[in-house]
């Protein structure tokens, strides 16, 4: 491992989707604290402004880019803005995601299926499609996709969510092989339950659950690896079962 100093990511550009709250906000703050300029993406401006303010309070740099990852034109607009204004992208964290844990699949309305799959899977495709060419041009980059242990296991009453994350894992492993020759490392992080607004986490003790910062720490580990190594997947569990 290279030594992880305070400014290990100095002059790097990091785009983080879903950066308005929860895991994405923690990841953006962590990358900014390591010196990266964070581009904060989500659909709603207010929470992005809160994340940007938290970053600037600690001396970091952040830009806000309203973006809906399910809308190809919205994603392309942000990518064009990043290229025009910042000139490059070093780190893309595909974190934006939605859950639906309302019951068995046969009772799920098609609109809900579309919302989950379009955000958690199609959205990642749109973002990689828009940003990978910029990384290929400079011959380096990290793409980190926030999946879930639900992408490894069965999840009754969350089948569409599980399908989106199993799909995301397959997408990530395949694109990792496509891009490694360009010196771009595509990795997935599969956390267990994290204490955020994504779901009510009924019956779990929040004090034992993973915290957003734990996932941010895993992202920091991946983007500060020595150049010749490639950790492609992290399964992240809380020490104590919640
Ligand atoms: P939150 O619900 O707390 O935050 C989700 C973020 O994604 C928000 O900033 C939201 O902002 C944004 N978002 C949602 N839809 C879109 C969209 N279409 N375009 C752009 N941004 C969008 O979720 P978490 O922080 O818990 O989850 C983050 C990721 O981690 C997800 O991929 C989730 O599946 C994964 N994960 C979460 C776990 C958990 O237990 N919490 C466990 C394992 C994985 P806005 O609504 O303003 O767009």
Coordinates of C-alpha atoms and ligand atoms in Angstrom, one line a residue:
X1 CA 0.0 0.0 0.0
X2 CA 1.1 3.5 -0.6
X3 CA 1.3 5.7 2.4
X4 CA -2.1 7.4 2.9
X5 CA -1.3 11.0 3.8
X6 CA -3.7 13.8 4.4
X7 CA -3.6 14.8 0.7
X8 CA -3.2 11.4 -0.9
X9 CA -5.8 12.4 -3.6
X10 CA -4.5 15.9 -4.1
X11 CA -5.6 17.4 -7.5
X12 CA -7.8 14.3 -8.2
X13 CA -11.4 14.7 -9.3
X14 CA -14.0 12.4 -7.7
X15 CA -17.6 12.1 -8.9
X16 CA -19.9 10.6 -6.3
X17 CA -23.6 9.9 -7.2
X18 CA -26.2 9.9 -4.4
X19 CA -24.0 12.3 -2.4
X20 CA -26.8 14.2 -0.7
X21 CA -27.1 12.0 2.3
X22 CA -26.2 8.6 3.8
X23 CA -23.3 6.6 2.4
X24 CA -22.7 8.9 -0.6
X25 CA -22.3 12.0 1.6
X26 CA -19.8 10.1 3.8
X27 CA -17.8 8.9 0.7
X28 CA -17.7 12.4 -0.8
X29 CA -16.5 13.9 2.6
X30 CA -13.9 11.2 2.9
X31 CA -12.5 11.7 -0.6
X32 CA -12.5 15.5 -0.1
X33 CA -10.6 15.1 3.2
X34 CA -7.9 13.2 1.3
X35 CA -7.6 16.1 -1.1
X36 CA -9.9 15.2 -4.0
X37 CA -12.2 17.8 -5.5
X38 CA -15.6 16.1 -5.1
X39 CA -18.4 16.4 -7.6
X40 CA -21.6 15.8 -5.7
X41 CA -24.5 14.3 -7.7
X42 CA -28.1 13.6 -6.8
X43 CA -31.6 14.8 -7.9
X44 CA -32.2 17.2 -5.1
X45 CA -30.1 20.3 -4.6
X46 CA -30.7 21.1 -0.9
X47 CA -29.0 18.0 0.5
X48 CA -26.1 18.4 -1.9
X49 CA -25.6 21.9 -0.6
X50 CA -25.4 20.4 3.0
X51 CA -22.8 17.9 1.9
X52 CA -20.8 20.7 0.1
X53 CA -21.0 22.9 3.2
X54 CA -19.7 20.1 5.4
X55 CA -16.8 19.6 3.0
X56 CA -15.9 23.3 2.8
X57 CA -16.1 23.6 6.7
X58 CA -13.2 21.1 6.8
X59 CA -11.2 22.9 4.1
X60 CA -12.2 20.6 1.2
X61 CA -13.5 21.4 -2.3
X62 CA -16.8 20.3 -3.7
X63 CA -19.0 21.1 -6.7
X64 CA -22.7 20.4 -7.0
X65 CA -24.1 18.7 -10.1
X66 CA -27.9 18.0 -10.0
X67 CA -28.2 14.7 -11.8
X68 CA -30.8 11.9 -12.2
X69 CA -28.8 8.8 -13.0
X70 CA -31.9 7.2 -14.6
X71 CA -31.9 9.9 -17.3
X72 CA -29.2 9.4 -19.9
X73 CA -29.2 13.1 -20.9
X74 CA -28.8 14.3 -17.4
X75 CA -25.8 12.0 -16.8
X76 CA -24.3 13.1 -20.2
X77 CA -24.7 16.8 -19.2
X78 CA -22.8 16.3 -16.0
X79 CA -20.0 14.3 -17.7
X80 CA -19.7 17.1 -20.3
X81 CA -19.6 19.7 -17.6
X82 CA -16.9 17.8 -15.7
X83 CA -14.8 17.4 -18.8
X84 CA -15.2 21.1 -19.8
X85 CA -14.7 22.6 -16.4
X86 CA -12.4 20.2 -14.5
X87 CA -10.8 18.5 -17.4
X88 CA -10.6 15.0 -16.1
X89 CA -12.1 12.4 -13.7
X90 CA -10.0 10.1 -11.5
X91 CA -12.6 8.5 -9.3
X92 CA -16.2 7.6 -10.1
X93 CA -18.3 6.2 -7.2
X94 CA -21.6 4.8 -8.4
X95 CA -23.5 5.0 -5.1
X96 CA -27.0 6.4 -5.9
X97 CA -29.5 3.7 -5.2
X98 CA -33.0 3.1 -4.0
X99 CA -34.6 0.2 -2.1
X100 CA -38.0 -1.4 -2.2
X101 CA -38.6 -3.9 0.5
X102 CA -42.4 -3.8 0.6
X103 CA -43.3 -7.5 0.0
X104 CA -43.1 -10.5 -2.3
X105 CA -42.2 -9.9 -5.9
X106 CA -45.6 -11.1 -7.3
X107 CA -47.2 -8.1 -5.4
X108 CA -44.7 -5.6 -6.7
X109 CA -46.1 -3.1 -9.3
X110 CA -44.1 -2.8 -12.5
X111 CA -43.4 0.9 -11.8
X112 CA -41.6 -0.1 -8.6
X113 CA -39.5 -2.7 -10.4
X114 CA -38.5 0.0 -13.0
X115 CA -37.6 2.5 -10.3
X116 CA -35.3 0.0 -8.6
X117 CA -33.7 -1.5 -11.7
X118 CA -33.4 1.9 -13.5
X119 CA -31.6 3.5 -10.6
X120 CA -29.4 0.7 -9.2
X121 CA -28.4 -0.9 -12.5
X122 CA -29.2 1.1 -15.6
X123 CA -28.0 4.3 -13.8
X124 CA -24.6 2.7 -13.2
X125 CA -24.4 1.8 -16.9
X126 CA -25.2 5.4 -17.9
X127 CA -22.5 6.8 -15.6
X128 CA -19.8 4.3 -16.7
X129 CA -20.7 5.0 -20.3
X130 CA -20.4 8.7 -19.8
X131 CA -17.3 8.8 -17.7
X132 CA -15.1 5.8 -18.7
X133 CA -14.0 7.3 -22.0
X134 CA -12.5 10.3 -20.1
X135 CA -10.5 7.8 -17.9
X136 CA -9.4 5.8 -21.0
X137 CA -8.1 9.0 -22.5
X138 CA -5.8 9.7 -19.5
X139 CA -5.0 6.0 -19.0
X140 CA -6.0 5.7 -15.3
X141 CA -9.0 5.7 -13.0
X142 CA -11.0 4.1 -10.3
X143 CA -14.7 3.1 -10.7
X144 CA -16.3 1.9 -7.5
X145 CA -19.8 0.6 -7.5
X146 CA -21.7 0.4 -4.2
X147 CA -23.5 -2.9 -4.3
X148 CA -24.7 -4.8 -1.3
X149 CA -24.6 -8.2 0.4
X150 CA -28.1 -8.4 -1.1
X151 CA -26.1 -8.9 -4.4
X152 CA -24.6 -12.1 -2.9
X153 CA -27.6 -13.5 -1.0
X154 CA -31.3 -14.1 -1.3
X155 CA -33.5 -11.2 0.0
X156 CA -37.1 -12.2 0.5
X157 CA -39.4 -9.1 0.1
X158 CA -36.6 -7.3 -1.6
X159 CA -36.3 -9.4 -4.7
X160 CA -36.0 -6.6 -7.2
X161 CA -33.4 -4.8 -5.1
X162 CA -31.4 -8.1 -4.8
X163 CA -31.7 -8.6 -8.6
X164 CA -30.4 -5.1 -9.2
X165 CA -27.4 -5.7 -7.0
X166 CA -26.7 -9.2 -8.3
X167 CA -26.8 -7.6 -11.8
X168 CA -24.6 -4.8 -10.6
X169 CA -22.0 -7.3 -9.5
X170 CA -22.0 -9.1 -12.8
X171 CA -21.8 -5.8 -14.6
X172 CA -18.9 -4.7 -12.5
X173 CA -16.8 -7.9 -12.8
X174 CA -17.2 -7.8 -16.6
X175 CA -16.4 -4.1 -17.0
X176 CA -13.4 -4.6 -14.7
X177 CA -12.0 -7.0 -17.3
X178 CA -12.8 -4.6 -20.1
X179 CA -11.1 -1.6 -18.5
X180 CA -8.1 -3.1 -16.6
X181 CA -6.0 -2.9 -19.8
X182 CA -6.5 0.9 -19.7
X183 CA -5.2 1.0 -16.1
X184 CA -8.8 1.6 -14.8
X185 CA -9.8 -0.5 -11.7
X186 CA -13.5 -1.3 -11.4
X187 CA -14.4 -2.6 -7.9
X188 CA -17.5 -3.4 -6.0
X189 CA -18.2 -2.9 -2.3
X190 CA -21.0 -5.1 -0.9
X191 CA -22.0 -3.8 2.6
X192 CA -24.4 -5.4 4.9
X193 CA -27.1 -3.1 6.5
X194 CA -25.9 0.5 6.9
X195 CA -27.7 2.9 9.3
X196 CA -29.2 5.3 6.7
X197 CA -32.6 6.3 5.4
X198 CA -32.7 3.7 2.6
X199 CA -34.8 1.3 4.6
X200 CA -36.3 1.1 8.1
X201 CA -33.9 -1.8 9.1
X202 CA -36.7 -3.1 11.4
X203 CA -35.4 -5.3 14.3
X204 CA -31.7 -4.2 13.9
X205 CA -29.8 -2.4 16.6
X206 CA -28.5 0.8 14.9
X207 CA -25.6 1.0 17.4
X208 CA -24.2 -2.3 16.0
X209 CA -25.0 -1.6 12.3
X210 CA -22.4 -0.4 9.8
X211 CA -22.2 3.4 9.6
X212 CA -21.8 5.4 6.3
X213 CA -18.2 6.2 7.4
X214 CA -17.4 2.5 7.3
X215 CA -18.2 2.3 3.6
X216 CA -16.3 5.6 3.0
X217 CA -13.3 4.0 4.7
X218 CA -13.5 1.1 2.3
X219 CA -13.6 3.4 -0.7
X220 CA -10.6 5.3 0.6
X221 CA -8.7 2.0 0.9
X222 CA -9.5 1.2 -2.7
X223 CA -8.5 4.5 -4.2
X224 CA -5.2 4.6 -2.3
X225 CA -3.9 1.2 -3.3
X226 CA -0.5 0.8 -4.8
X227 CA -0.7 1.2 -8.6
X228 CA 0.2 -2.4 -9.3
X229 CA -2.5 -4.0 -7.1
X230 CA -6.2 -4.3 -7.8
X231 CA -8.6 -5.2 -4.9
X232 CA -11.8 -5.8 -7.0
X233 CA -14.3 -6.6 -4.3
X234 CA -15.0 -5.8 -0.6
X235 CA -17.6 -7.6 1.4
X236 CA -18.3 -5.4 4.4
X237 CA -19.9 -6.7 7.6
X238 CA -20.4 -5.1 11.0
X239 CA -18.2 -6.7 13.7
X240 CA -21.2 -7.5 15.9
X241 CA -24.4 -8.9 14.3
X242 CA -27.0 -6.1 14.6
Ligands
LIG1 P1 -30.0 6.9 1.0 O1 -31.4 6.7 0.7 O2 -29.6 7.4 2.3 O3 -29.3 7.9 -0.1 C1 -29.5 7.7 -1.4 C2 -28.9 8.8 -2.3 O4 -29.0 8.5 -3.6 C3 -29.5 10.1 -2.0 O5 -28.5 11.2 -2.1 C4 -30.5 10.3 -3.2 O6 -30.7 11.7 -3.5 C5 -29.7 9.6 -4.3 N1 -30.4 9.1 -5.4 C6 -31.5 8.3 -5.4 N2 -32.0 8.1 -6.7 C7 -31.2 8.9 -7.5 C8 -31.2 9.1 -8.9 N3 -32.1 8.6 -9.7 N4 -30.2 9.9 -9.4 C9 -29.3 10.4 -8.6 N5 -29.3 10.3 -7.3 C10 -30.2 9.5 -6.7 O7 -29.3 5.5 0.7 P2 -27.9 4.9 1.3 O8 -26.9 5.9 1.5 O9 -28.3 3.9 2.3 O10 -27.5 4.0 0.0 C11 -26.4 4.3 -0.9 C12 -26.0 3.1 -1.7 O11 -25.6 2.1 -0.8 C13 -27.2 2.5 -2.5 O12 -26.7 2.0 -3.7 C14 -27.6 1.3 -1.6 O13 -28.2 0.3 -2.4 C15 -26.3 0.9 -1.1 N6 -26.4 0.1 0.1 C16 -27.1 0.5 1.2 C17 -27.2 -0.3 2.4 C18 -28.0 0.2 3.5 O14 -28.3 -0.7 4.4 N7 -28.3 1.5 3.7 C19 -26.6 -1.6 2.5 C20 -25.8 -2.0 1.3 C21 -25.8 -1.2 0.2 P3 -32.0 12.2 -4.3 O15 -33.2 11.5 -3.8 O16 -32.0 13.7 -4.0 O17 -31.7 12.0 -5.7

